[in-house]
Short mmCIF file of C-alpha atoms and ligand atoms in Angstrom, two decimals:
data_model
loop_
_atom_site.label_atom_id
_atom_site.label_comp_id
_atom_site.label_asym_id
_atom_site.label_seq_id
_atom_site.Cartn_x
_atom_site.Cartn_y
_atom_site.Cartn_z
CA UNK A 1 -3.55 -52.30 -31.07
CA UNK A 2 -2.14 -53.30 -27.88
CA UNK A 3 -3.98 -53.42 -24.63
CA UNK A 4 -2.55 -52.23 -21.67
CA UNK A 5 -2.52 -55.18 -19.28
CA UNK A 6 -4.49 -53.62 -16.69
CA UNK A 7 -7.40 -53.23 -19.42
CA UNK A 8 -9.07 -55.74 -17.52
CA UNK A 9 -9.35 -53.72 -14.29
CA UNK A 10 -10.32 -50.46 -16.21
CA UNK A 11 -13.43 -52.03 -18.10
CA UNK A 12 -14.35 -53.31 -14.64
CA UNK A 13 -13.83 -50.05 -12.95
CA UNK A 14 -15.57 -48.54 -15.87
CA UNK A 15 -18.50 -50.92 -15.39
CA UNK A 16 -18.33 -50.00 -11.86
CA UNK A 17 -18.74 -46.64 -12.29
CA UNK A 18 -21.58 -46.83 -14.42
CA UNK A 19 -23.98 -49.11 -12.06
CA UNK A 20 -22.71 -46.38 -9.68
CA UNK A 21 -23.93 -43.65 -12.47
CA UNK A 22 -27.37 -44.98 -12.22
CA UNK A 23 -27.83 -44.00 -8.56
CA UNK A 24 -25.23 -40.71 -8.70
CA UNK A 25 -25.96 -38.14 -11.41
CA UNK A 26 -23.40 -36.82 -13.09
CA UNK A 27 -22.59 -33.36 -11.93
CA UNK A 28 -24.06 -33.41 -8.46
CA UNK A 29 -20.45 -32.92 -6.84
CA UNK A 30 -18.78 -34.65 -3.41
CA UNK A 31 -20.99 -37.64 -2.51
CA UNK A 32 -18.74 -38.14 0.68
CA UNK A 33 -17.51 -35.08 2.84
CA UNK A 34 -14.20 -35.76 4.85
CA UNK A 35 -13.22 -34.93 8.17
CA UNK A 36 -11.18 -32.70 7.47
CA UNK A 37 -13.97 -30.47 5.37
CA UNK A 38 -16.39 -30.70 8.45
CA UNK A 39 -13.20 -29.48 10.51
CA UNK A 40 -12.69 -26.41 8.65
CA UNK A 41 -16.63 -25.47 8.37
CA UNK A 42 -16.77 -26.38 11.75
CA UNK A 43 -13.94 -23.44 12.58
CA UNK A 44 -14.96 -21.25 9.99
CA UNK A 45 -17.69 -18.40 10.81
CA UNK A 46 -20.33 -19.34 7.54
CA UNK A 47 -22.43 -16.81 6.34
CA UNK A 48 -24.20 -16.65 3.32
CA UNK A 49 -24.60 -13.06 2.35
CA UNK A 50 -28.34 -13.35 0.50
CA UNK A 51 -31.21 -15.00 2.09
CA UNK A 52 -34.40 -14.59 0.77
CA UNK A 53 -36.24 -16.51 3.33
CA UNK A 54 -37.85 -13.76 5.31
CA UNK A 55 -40.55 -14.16 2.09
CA UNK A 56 -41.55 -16.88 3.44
CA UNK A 57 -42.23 -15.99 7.24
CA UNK A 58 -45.83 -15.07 6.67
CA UNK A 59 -46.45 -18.14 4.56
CA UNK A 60 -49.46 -19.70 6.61
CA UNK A 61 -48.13 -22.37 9.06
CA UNK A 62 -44.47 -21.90 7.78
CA UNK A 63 -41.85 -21.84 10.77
CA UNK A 64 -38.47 -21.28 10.63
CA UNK A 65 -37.64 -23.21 13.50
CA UNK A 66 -39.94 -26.92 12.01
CA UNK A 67 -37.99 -29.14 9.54
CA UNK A 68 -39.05 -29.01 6.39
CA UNK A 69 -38.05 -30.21 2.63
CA UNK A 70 -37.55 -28.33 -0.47
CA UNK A 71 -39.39 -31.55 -2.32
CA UNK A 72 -42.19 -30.89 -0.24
CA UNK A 73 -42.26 -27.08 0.37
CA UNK A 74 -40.16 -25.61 -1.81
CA UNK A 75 -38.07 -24.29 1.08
CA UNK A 76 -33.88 -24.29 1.13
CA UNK A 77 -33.62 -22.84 4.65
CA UNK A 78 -34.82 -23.17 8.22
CA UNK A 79 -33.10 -23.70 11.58
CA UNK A 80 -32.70 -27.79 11.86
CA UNK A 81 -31.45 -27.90 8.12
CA UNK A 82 -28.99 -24.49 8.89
CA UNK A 83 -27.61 -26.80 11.79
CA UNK A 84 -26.97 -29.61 9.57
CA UNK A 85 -25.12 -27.59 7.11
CA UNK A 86 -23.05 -26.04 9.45
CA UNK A 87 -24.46 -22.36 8.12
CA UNK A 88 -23.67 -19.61 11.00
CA UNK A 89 -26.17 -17.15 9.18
CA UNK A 90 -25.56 -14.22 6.95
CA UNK A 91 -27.68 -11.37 5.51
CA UNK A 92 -31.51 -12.01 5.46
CA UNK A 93 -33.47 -9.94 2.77
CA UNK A 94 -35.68 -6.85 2.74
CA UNK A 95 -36.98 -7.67 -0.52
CA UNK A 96 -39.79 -5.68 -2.60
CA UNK A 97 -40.36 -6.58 -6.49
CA UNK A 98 -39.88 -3.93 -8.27
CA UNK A 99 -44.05 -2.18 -8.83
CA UNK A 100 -45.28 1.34 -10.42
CA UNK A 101 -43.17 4.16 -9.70
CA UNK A 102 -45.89 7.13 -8.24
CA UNK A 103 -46.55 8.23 -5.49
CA UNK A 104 -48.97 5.04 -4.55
CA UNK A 105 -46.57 2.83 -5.91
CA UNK A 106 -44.08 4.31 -4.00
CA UNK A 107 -45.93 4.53 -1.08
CA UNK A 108 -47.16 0.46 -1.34
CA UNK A 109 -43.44 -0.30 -1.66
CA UNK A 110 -42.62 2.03 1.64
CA UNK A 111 -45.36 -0.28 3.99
CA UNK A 112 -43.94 -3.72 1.85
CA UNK A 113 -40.49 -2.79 3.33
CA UNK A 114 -41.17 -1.98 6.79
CA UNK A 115 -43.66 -4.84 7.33
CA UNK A 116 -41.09 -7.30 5.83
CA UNK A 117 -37.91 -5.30 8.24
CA UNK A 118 -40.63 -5.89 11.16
CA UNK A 119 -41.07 -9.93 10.18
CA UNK A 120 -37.40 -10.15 10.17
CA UNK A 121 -37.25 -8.81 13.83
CA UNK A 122 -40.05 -10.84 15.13
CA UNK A 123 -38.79 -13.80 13.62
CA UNK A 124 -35.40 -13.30 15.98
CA UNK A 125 -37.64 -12.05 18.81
CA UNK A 126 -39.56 -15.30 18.74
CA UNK A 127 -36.63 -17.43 18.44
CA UNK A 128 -34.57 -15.65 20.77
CA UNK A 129 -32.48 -19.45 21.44
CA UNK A 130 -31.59 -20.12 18.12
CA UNK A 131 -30.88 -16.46 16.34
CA UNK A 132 -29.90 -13.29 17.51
CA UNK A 133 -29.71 -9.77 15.56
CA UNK A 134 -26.09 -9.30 14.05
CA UNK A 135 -24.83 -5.42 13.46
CA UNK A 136 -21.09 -5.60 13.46
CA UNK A 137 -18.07 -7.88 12.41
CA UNK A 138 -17.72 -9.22 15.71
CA UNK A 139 -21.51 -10.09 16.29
CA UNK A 140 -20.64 -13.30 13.55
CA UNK A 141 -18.26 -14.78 15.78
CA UNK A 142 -19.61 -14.25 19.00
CA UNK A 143 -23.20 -15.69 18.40
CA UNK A 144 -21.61 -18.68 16.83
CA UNK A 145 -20.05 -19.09 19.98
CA UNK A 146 -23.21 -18.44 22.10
CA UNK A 147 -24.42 -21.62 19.37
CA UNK A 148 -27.26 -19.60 17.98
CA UNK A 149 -27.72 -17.78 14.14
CA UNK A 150 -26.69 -14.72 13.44
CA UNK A 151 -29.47 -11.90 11.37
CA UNK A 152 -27.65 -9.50 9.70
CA UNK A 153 -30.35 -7.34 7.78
CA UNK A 154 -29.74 -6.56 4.03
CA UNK A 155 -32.63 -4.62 1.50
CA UNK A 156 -32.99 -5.95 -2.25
CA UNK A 157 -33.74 -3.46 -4.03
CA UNK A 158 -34.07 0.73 -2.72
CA UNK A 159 -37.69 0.73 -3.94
CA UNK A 160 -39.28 0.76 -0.59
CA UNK A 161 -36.82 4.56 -0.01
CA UNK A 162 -37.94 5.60 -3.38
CA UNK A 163 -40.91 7.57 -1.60
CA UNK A 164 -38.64 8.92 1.76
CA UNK A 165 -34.66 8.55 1.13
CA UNK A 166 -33.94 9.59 4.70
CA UNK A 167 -36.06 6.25 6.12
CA UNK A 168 -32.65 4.94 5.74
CA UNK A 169 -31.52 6.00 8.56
CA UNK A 170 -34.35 4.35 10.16
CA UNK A 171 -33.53 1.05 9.10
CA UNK A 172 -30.11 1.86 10.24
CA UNK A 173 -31.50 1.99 13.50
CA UNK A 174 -33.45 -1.01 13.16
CA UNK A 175 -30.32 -3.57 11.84
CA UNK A 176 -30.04 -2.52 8.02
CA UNK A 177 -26.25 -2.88 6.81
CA UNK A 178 -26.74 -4.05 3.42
CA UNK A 179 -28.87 -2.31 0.78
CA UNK A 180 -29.08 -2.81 -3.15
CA UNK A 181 -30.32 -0.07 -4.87
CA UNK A 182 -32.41 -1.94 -7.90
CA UNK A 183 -33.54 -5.05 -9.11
CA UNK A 184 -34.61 -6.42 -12.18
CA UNK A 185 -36.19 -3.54 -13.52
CA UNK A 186 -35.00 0.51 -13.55
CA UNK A 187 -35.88 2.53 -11.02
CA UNK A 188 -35.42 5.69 -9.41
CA UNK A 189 -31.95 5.64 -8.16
CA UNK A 190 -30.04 3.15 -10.64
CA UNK A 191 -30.64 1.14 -13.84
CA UNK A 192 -31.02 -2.87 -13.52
CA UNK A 193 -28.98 -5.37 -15.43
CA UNK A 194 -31.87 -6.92 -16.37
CA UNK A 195 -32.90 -10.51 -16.91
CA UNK A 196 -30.67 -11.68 -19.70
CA UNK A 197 -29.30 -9.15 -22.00
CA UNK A 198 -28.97 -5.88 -20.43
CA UNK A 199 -31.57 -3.29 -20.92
CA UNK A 200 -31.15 0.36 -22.24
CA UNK A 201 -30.22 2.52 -19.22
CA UNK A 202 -32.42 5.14 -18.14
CA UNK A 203 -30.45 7.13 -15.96
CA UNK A 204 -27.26 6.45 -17.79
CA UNK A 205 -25.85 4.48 -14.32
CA UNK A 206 -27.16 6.31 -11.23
CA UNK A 207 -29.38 9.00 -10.77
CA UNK A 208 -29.02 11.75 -8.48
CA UNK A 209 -30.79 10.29 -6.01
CA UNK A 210 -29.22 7.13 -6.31
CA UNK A 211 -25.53 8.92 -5.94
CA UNK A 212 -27.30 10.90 -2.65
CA UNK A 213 -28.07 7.03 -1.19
CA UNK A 214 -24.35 5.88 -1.86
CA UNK A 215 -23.42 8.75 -0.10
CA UNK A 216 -25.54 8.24 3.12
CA UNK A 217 -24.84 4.64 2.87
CA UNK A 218 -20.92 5.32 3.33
CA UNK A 219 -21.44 7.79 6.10
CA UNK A 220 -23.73 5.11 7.87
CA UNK A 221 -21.31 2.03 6.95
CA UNK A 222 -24.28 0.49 5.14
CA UNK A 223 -22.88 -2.16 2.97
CA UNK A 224 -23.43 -0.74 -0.64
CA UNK A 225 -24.37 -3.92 -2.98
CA UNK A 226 -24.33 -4.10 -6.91
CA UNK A 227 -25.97 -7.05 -7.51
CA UNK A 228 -28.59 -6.68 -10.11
CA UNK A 229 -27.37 -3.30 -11.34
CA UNK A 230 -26.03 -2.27 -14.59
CA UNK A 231 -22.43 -2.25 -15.34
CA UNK A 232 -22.48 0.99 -15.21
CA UNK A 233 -24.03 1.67 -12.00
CA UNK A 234 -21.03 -1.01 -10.91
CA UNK A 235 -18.59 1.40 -12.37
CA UNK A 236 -20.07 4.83 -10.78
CA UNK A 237 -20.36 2.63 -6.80
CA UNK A 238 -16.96 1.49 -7.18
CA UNK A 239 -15.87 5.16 -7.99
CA UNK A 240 -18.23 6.63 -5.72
CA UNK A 241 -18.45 4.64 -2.85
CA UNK A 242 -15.93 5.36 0.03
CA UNK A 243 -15.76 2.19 0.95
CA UNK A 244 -15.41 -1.47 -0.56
CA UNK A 245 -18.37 -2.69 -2.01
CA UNK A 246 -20.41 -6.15 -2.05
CA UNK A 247 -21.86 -8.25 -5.25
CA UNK A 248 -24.62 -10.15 -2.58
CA UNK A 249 -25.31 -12.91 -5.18
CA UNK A 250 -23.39 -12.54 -8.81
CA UNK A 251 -21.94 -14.98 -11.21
CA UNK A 252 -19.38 -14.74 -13.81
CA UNK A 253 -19.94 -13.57 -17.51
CA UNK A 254 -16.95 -15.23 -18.64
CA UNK A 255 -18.53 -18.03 -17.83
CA UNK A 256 -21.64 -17.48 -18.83
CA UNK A 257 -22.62 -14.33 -20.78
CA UNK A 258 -26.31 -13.39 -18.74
CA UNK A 259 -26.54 -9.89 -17.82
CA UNK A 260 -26.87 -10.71 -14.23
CA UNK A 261 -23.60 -11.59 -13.86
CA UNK A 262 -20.59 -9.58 -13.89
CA UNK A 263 -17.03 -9.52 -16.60
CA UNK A 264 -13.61 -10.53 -15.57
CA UNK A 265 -12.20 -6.86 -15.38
CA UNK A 266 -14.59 -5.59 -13.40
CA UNK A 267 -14.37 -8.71 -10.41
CA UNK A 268 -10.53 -7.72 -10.69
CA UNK A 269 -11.66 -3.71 -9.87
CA UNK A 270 -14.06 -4.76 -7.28
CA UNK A 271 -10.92 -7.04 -5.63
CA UNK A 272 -8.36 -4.00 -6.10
CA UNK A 273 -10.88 -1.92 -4.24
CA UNK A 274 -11.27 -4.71 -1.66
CA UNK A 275 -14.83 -5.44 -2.31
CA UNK A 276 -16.06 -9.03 -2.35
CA UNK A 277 -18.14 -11.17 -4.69
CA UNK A 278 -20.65 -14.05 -3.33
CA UNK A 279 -21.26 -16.28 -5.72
CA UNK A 280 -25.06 -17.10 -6.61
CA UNK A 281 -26.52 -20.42 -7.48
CA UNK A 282 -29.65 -19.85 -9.46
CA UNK A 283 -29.71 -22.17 -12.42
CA UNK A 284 -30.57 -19.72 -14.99
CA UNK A 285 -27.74 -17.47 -14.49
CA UNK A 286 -25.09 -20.39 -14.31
CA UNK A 287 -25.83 -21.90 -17.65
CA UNK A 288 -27.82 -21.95 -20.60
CA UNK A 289 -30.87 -23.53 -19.80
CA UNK A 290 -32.45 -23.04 -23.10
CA UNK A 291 -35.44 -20.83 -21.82
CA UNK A 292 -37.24 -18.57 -24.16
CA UNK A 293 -39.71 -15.62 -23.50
CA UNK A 294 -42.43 -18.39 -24.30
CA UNK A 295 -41.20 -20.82 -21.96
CA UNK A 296 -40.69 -18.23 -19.19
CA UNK A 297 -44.69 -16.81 -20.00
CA UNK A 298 -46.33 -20.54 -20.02
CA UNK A 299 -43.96 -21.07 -16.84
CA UNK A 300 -45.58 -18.00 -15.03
CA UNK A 301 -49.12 -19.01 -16.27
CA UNK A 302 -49.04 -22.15 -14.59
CA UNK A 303 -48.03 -20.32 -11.35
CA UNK A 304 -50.56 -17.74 -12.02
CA UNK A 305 -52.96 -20.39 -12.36
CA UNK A 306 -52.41 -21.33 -8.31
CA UNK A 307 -52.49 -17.56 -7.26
CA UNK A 308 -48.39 -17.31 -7.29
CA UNK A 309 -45.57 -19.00 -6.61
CA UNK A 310 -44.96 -18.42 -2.89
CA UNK A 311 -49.08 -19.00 -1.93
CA UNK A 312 -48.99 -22.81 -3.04
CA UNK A 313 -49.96 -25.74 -0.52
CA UNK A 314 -47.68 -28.63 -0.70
CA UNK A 315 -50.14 -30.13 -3.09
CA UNK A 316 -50.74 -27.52 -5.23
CA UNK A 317 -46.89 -27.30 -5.69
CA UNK A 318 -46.57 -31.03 -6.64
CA UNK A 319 -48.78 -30.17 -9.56
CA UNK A 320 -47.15 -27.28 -10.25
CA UNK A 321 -43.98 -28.95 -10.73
CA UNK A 322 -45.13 -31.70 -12.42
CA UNK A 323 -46.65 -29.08 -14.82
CA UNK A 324 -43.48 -27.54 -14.85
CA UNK A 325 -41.36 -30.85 -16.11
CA UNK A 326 -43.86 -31.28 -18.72
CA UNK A 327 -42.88 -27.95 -19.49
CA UNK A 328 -39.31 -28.58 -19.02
CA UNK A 329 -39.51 -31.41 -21.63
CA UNK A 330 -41.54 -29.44 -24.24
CA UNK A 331 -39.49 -26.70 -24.40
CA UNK A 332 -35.70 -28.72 -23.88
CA UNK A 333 -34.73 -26.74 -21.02
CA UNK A 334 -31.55 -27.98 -19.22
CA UNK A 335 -31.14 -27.73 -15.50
CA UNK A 336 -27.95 -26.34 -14.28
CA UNK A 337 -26.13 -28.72 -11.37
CA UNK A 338 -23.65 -28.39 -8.96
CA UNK A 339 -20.14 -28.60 -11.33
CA UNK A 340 -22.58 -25.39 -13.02
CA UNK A 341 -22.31 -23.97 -9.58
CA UNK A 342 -18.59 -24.64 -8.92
CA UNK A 343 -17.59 -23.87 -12.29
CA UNK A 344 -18.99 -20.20 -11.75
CA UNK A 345 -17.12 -20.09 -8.17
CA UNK A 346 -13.40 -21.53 -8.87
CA UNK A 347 -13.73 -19.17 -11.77
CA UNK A 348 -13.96 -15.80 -9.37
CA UNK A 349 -11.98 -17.23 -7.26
CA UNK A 350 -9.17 -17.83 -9.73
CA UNK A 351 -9.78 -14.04 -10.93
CA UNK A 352 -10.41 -12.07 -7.43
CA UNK A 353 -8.23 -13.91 -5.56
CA UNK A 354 -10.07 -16.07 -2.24
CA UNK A 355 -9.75 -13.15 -0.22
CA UNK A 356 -12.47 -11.02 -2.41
CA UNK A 357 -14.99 -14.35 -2.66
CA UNK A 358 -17.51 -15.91 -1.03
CA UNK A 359 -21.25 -17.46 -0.90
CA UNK A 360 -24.62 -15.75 -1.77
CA UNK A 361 -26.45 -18.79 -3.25
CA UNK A 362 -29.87 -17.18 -3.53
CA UNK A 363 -31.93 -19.54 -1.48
CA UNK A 364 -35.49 -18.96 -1.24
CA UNK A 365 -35.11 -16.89 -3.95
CA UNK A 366 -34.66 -18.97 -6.57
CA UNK A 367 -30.99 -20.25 -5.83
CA UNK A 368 -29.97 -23.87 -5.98
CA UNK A 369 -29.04 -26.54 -8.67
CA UNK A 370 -29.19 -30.14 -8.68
CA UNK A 371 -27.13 -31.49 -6.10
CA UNK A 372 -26.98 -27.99 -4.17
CA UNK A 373 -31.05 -28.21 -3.39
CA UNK A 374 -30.71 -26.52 -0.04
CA UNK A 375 -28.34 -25.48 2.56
CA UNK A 376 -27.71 -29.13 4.23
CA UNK A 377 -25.35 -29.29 1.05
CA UNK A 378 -23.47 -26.67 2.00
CA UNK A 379 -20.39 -29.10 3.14
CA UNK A 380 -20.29 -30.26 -0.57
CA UNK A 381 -19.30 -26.82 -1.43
CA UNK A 382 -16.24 -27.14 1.26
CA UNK A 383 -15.26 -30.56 -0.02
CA UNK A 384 -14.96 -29.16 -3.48
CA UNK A 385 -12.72 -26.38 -2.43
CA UNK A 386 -10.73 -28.38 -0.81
CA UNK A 387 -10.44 -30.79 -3.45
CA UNK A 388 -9.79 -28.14 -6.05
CA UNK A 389 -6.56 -27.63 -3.61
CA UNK A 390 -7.67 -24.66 -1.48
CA UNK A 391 -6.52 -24.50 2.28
CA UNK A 392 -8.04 -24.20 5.48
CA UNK A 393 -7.69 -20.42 5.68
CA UNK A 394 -8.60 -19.83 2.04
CA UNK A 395 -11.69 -21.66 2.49
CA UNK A 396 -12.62 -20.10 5.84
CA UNK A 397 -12.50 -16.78 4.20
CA UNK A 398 -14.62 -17.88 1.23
CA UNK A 399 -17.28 -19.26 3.71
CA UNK A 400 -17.72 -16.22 5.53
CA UNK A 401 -14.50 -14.77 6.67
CA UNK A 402 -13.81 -12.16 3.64
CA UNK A 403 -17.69 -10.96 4.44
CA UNK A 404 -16.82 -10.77 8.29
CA UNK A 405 -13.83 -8.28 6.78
CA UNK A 406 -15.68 -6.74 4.73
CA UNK A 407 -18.44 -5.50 7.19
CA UNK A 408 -15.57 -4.27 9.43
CA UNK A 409 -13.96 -2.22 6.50
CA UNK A 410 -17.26 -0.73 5.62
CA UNK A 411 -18.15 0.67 9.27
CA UNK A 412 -14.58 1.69 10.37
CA UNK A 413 -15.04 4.09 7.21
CA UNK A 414 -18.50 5.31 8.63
CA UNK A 415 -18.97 8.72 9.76
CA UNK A 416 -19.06 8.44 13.66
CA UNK A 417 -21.34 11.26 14.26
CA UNK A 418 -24.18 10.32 11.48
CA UNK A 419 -24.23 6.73 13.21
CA UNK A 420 -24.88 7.99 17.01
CA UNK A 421 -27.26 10.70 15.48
CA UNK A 422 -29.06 7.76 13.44
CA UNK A 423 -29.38 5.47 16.95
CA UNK A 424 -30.60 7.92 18.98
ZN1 ZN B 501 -31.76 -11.28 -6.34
#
C-alpha cells in the first residue's frame, strides 16, 4: 500500500482535529458564525412561532427582562439573550395541560387560560420598551424597526374553550391568532397524537365541536395549528380549514418515526395548501433517545419529589439534574444534538420547499439539544443553512418570513364582519 504523499499533513490534521474534539463535541454544529449569517438574520424579521415562556412569568423572582442561564435556571428565553440571538419574537403560548374533562375540570382549565392570556399582556404592559403586542403581518416588521419584540399570542391546546367555545372571540379581542386544538391527550374537540406511538382516536379526527372551532377560527383569521393532533385531525383541518394552516412545533417521521411528528406526504399537502411547518427541537422527538415508560416514571418521580418541574430553586434543580444524569446513565438514554436538530429541518425543507418552513423550537417547553441550549444559538441555525447552500431570501423566509406570509394569508381570508363584531 502506497501512501499518498500528503499522508503526513492528514495524520496531523487528523491529530488536530481530535485535541480540537476534546473541547468541541461532535454534533454541536457552527462553532464560528460569519458575517454574512449575522447579515441576513440581521435583515430577516425572526420569529419563532412556539414560545412557551409565558409558564414561567409567575415563577417567583423570574423576569423576562434579567439575564439569566439555562445551566442555572433552566430558562432558554428572556430579553438580553433574545437580543443576542438576533430573535424578533414570534408566538408566545396560552398553554393548559391537558386535566379532567367535567364541568370543574373544564371550568379550572377556563380561569388557567385567561390568567395565563392576562400574564402575557402584563408582561408587554410592563415592558412596554422592549415588547409590544403583535396582531397582524405588518406588526413583525414594524416593531423590529421601532427595536423592540414583537407578542403575537398563540393557545396550546383548546382545553381552556372546552367549557365556553364562543370565549374565542374574546381572546380574539385580547391578541389570540394562533390556537391548537389538543395536546397530548384527547379531548373534546380533536384526538392527540400522543407521546410516541399514536393513540386510538376517540372522535375518529375531530368532533363536532372541534369542526365548529375550525370554522370560527377561519372566519376570525385565527391561525388554525396541528401540532400535537392526530393524523387524522391533520387530514380533516387541511380539508376543512379555509385557510392555510400552521404545524407550531413538528418534526419529521421520516426521520424519525414518533407520533409527534408528521409523514412526508402529508408536509407535501400542508405545502400545496400553503401552510407552513416550524420545526421543533425537543430531543425526544428528534431521535431515539432510548427512553422507556420506566425511565420516563423514575424521571417524573424525581421531579415530583421537588413539587414539579417548573417550582424548583436553582439549587433544587442542580440536584435534580444531577439525579437526572444518574438516571440518564442507568437507563442508556442518548441526548439528541444539534446535527439531530438540523437533520429534522433540511429534511422538511428538502420536502416542503423553504417557502412552507420555518422555526418553532419549543423553548421553555422542553425544546433544545446540545449545542442549541437556548435562543443565543439561534445564529448557528443560520450558519447551517447557509452552509447547507441556502440563500439569503430562502433563509429569511425560514426565519420568519414564510410565518409573516402566512399570518397575512390567514386574515385576508377572515370574515370582515365577525372580526369588527369580535373588537367591539
Ligand atoms: Zn407542545
Amino acid at each position: 500500500m502506497k501512501f499518498h504523499p500528503t499522508f503526513k499533513t492528514g495524520a496531523m490534521a487528523t491529530a488536530l482535529l481530535l485535541a480540537f474534539a476534546t473541547t468541541v463535541q461532535a454534533g454541536t454544529g457552527p462553532t464560528t458564525i460569519s458575517e454574512r449569517a449575522r447579515a441576513i438574520q440581521a435583515k430577516a424579521i425572526n420569529l419563532d412561532t412556539h414560545l412557551d415562556t409565558p409558564a414561567l412569568f409567575s415563577r417567583p423572582g423570574w423576569k423576562i427582562s434579567d439575564r439569566h442561564s439555562f445551566e442555572q435556571d433552566g430558562s432558554q428565553i428572556d430579553y438580553p439573550r433574545m437580543v443576542e440571538g438576533g430573535l424578533d419574537g414570534g408566538f408566545w403560548v396560552v398553554f393548559t395541560s391537558q386535566g379532567e374533562r367535567d364541568a370543574q375540570g373544564d371550568l379550572k382549565a377556563r380561569d388557567a387560560g385567561l390568567k395565563r392570556l392576562s400574564e402575557i399582556r402584563e408582561m408587554v404592559a410592563a415592558n412596554a420598551d422592549k415588547f409590544e403586542l403583535a396582531t397582524t403581518a405588518d406588526d413583525a416588521a414594524r416593531i423590529k424597526a421601532a427595536g423592540k419584540k414583537s407578542v403575537y399570542i398563540s393557545m396550546e391546546n383548546a382545553y381552556p374553550l372546552e367549557h365556553d367555545p364562543s370565549l374565542l372571540s374574546f381572546y380574539y379581542k385580547q391578541g389570540l391568532r394562533m390556537i391548537s386544538l389538543a395536546h397530548i391527550s384527547h379531548n373534546d374537540f380533536a384526538d392527540s397524537a400522543g407521546m410516541g406511538v399514536a393513540p386510538e382516536g376517540e372522535h375518529g379526527g375531530l368532533s363536532d365541536k372541534g369542526k365548529a372551532m375550525i370554522a370560527e377560527a377561519n372566519r376570525l383569521g385565527i391561525i388554525l395549528d396541528q401540532s400535537h393532533a392526530s393524523n387524522t385531525v391533520f387530514d380533516q383541518m387541511l380539508a376543512l380549514s379555509k385557510a392555510p394552516i400552521i404545524l407550531s412545533h413538528s418534526g419529521a417521521y421520516d426521520v424519525f418515526a414518533h407520533s409527534r411528528n408528521i409523514d412526508d406526504a402529508r408536509i407535501r399537502a400542508l405545502a400545496s395548501k400553503g401552510g407552513v411547518i416550524q420545526v421543533n427541537s425537543l430531543g425526544g422527538y428528534l431521535i431515539d433517545t432510548g427512553a422507556t415508560p420506566e425511565y420516563r416514571e423514575e424521571m417524573r418521580k424525581v421531579y415530583a419529589a421537588f413539587g414539579g418541574q417548573r417550582r424548583l430553586s436553582d439549587a433544587e434543580r442542580a440536584q435534580a439534574k444531577a439525579k437526572i444524569a444518574e438516571l440518564d446513565r442507568k437507563h442508556g438514554i442518548r441526548t439528541a444534538d444539534f446535527d439531530d436538530y438540523m437533520r429534522h429541518l433540511l429534511h422538511i425543507i428538502e420536502v416542503a420547499g423553504w417557502e412552507h418552513v420555518g422555526l418553532g423550537a419549543d423553548w421553555d417547553g422542553g425544546g433544545g439539544v446540545e449545542g442549541y441550549e437556548d435562543i443565543t444559538a439561534l445564529p448557528k441555525v443560520v450558519q447551517a443553512l447557509l452552509d447547507a447552500g441556502y440563500d439569503e431570501r430562502q433563509i429569511g423566509g425560514i426565519l420568519g418570513g414564510n410565518t409573516v406570509r402566512l399570518i397575512r394569508e390567514v386574515q385576508a381570508l377572515a370574515d370582515p364582519e365577525a372580526v369588527k363584531a369580535a373588537l367591539e
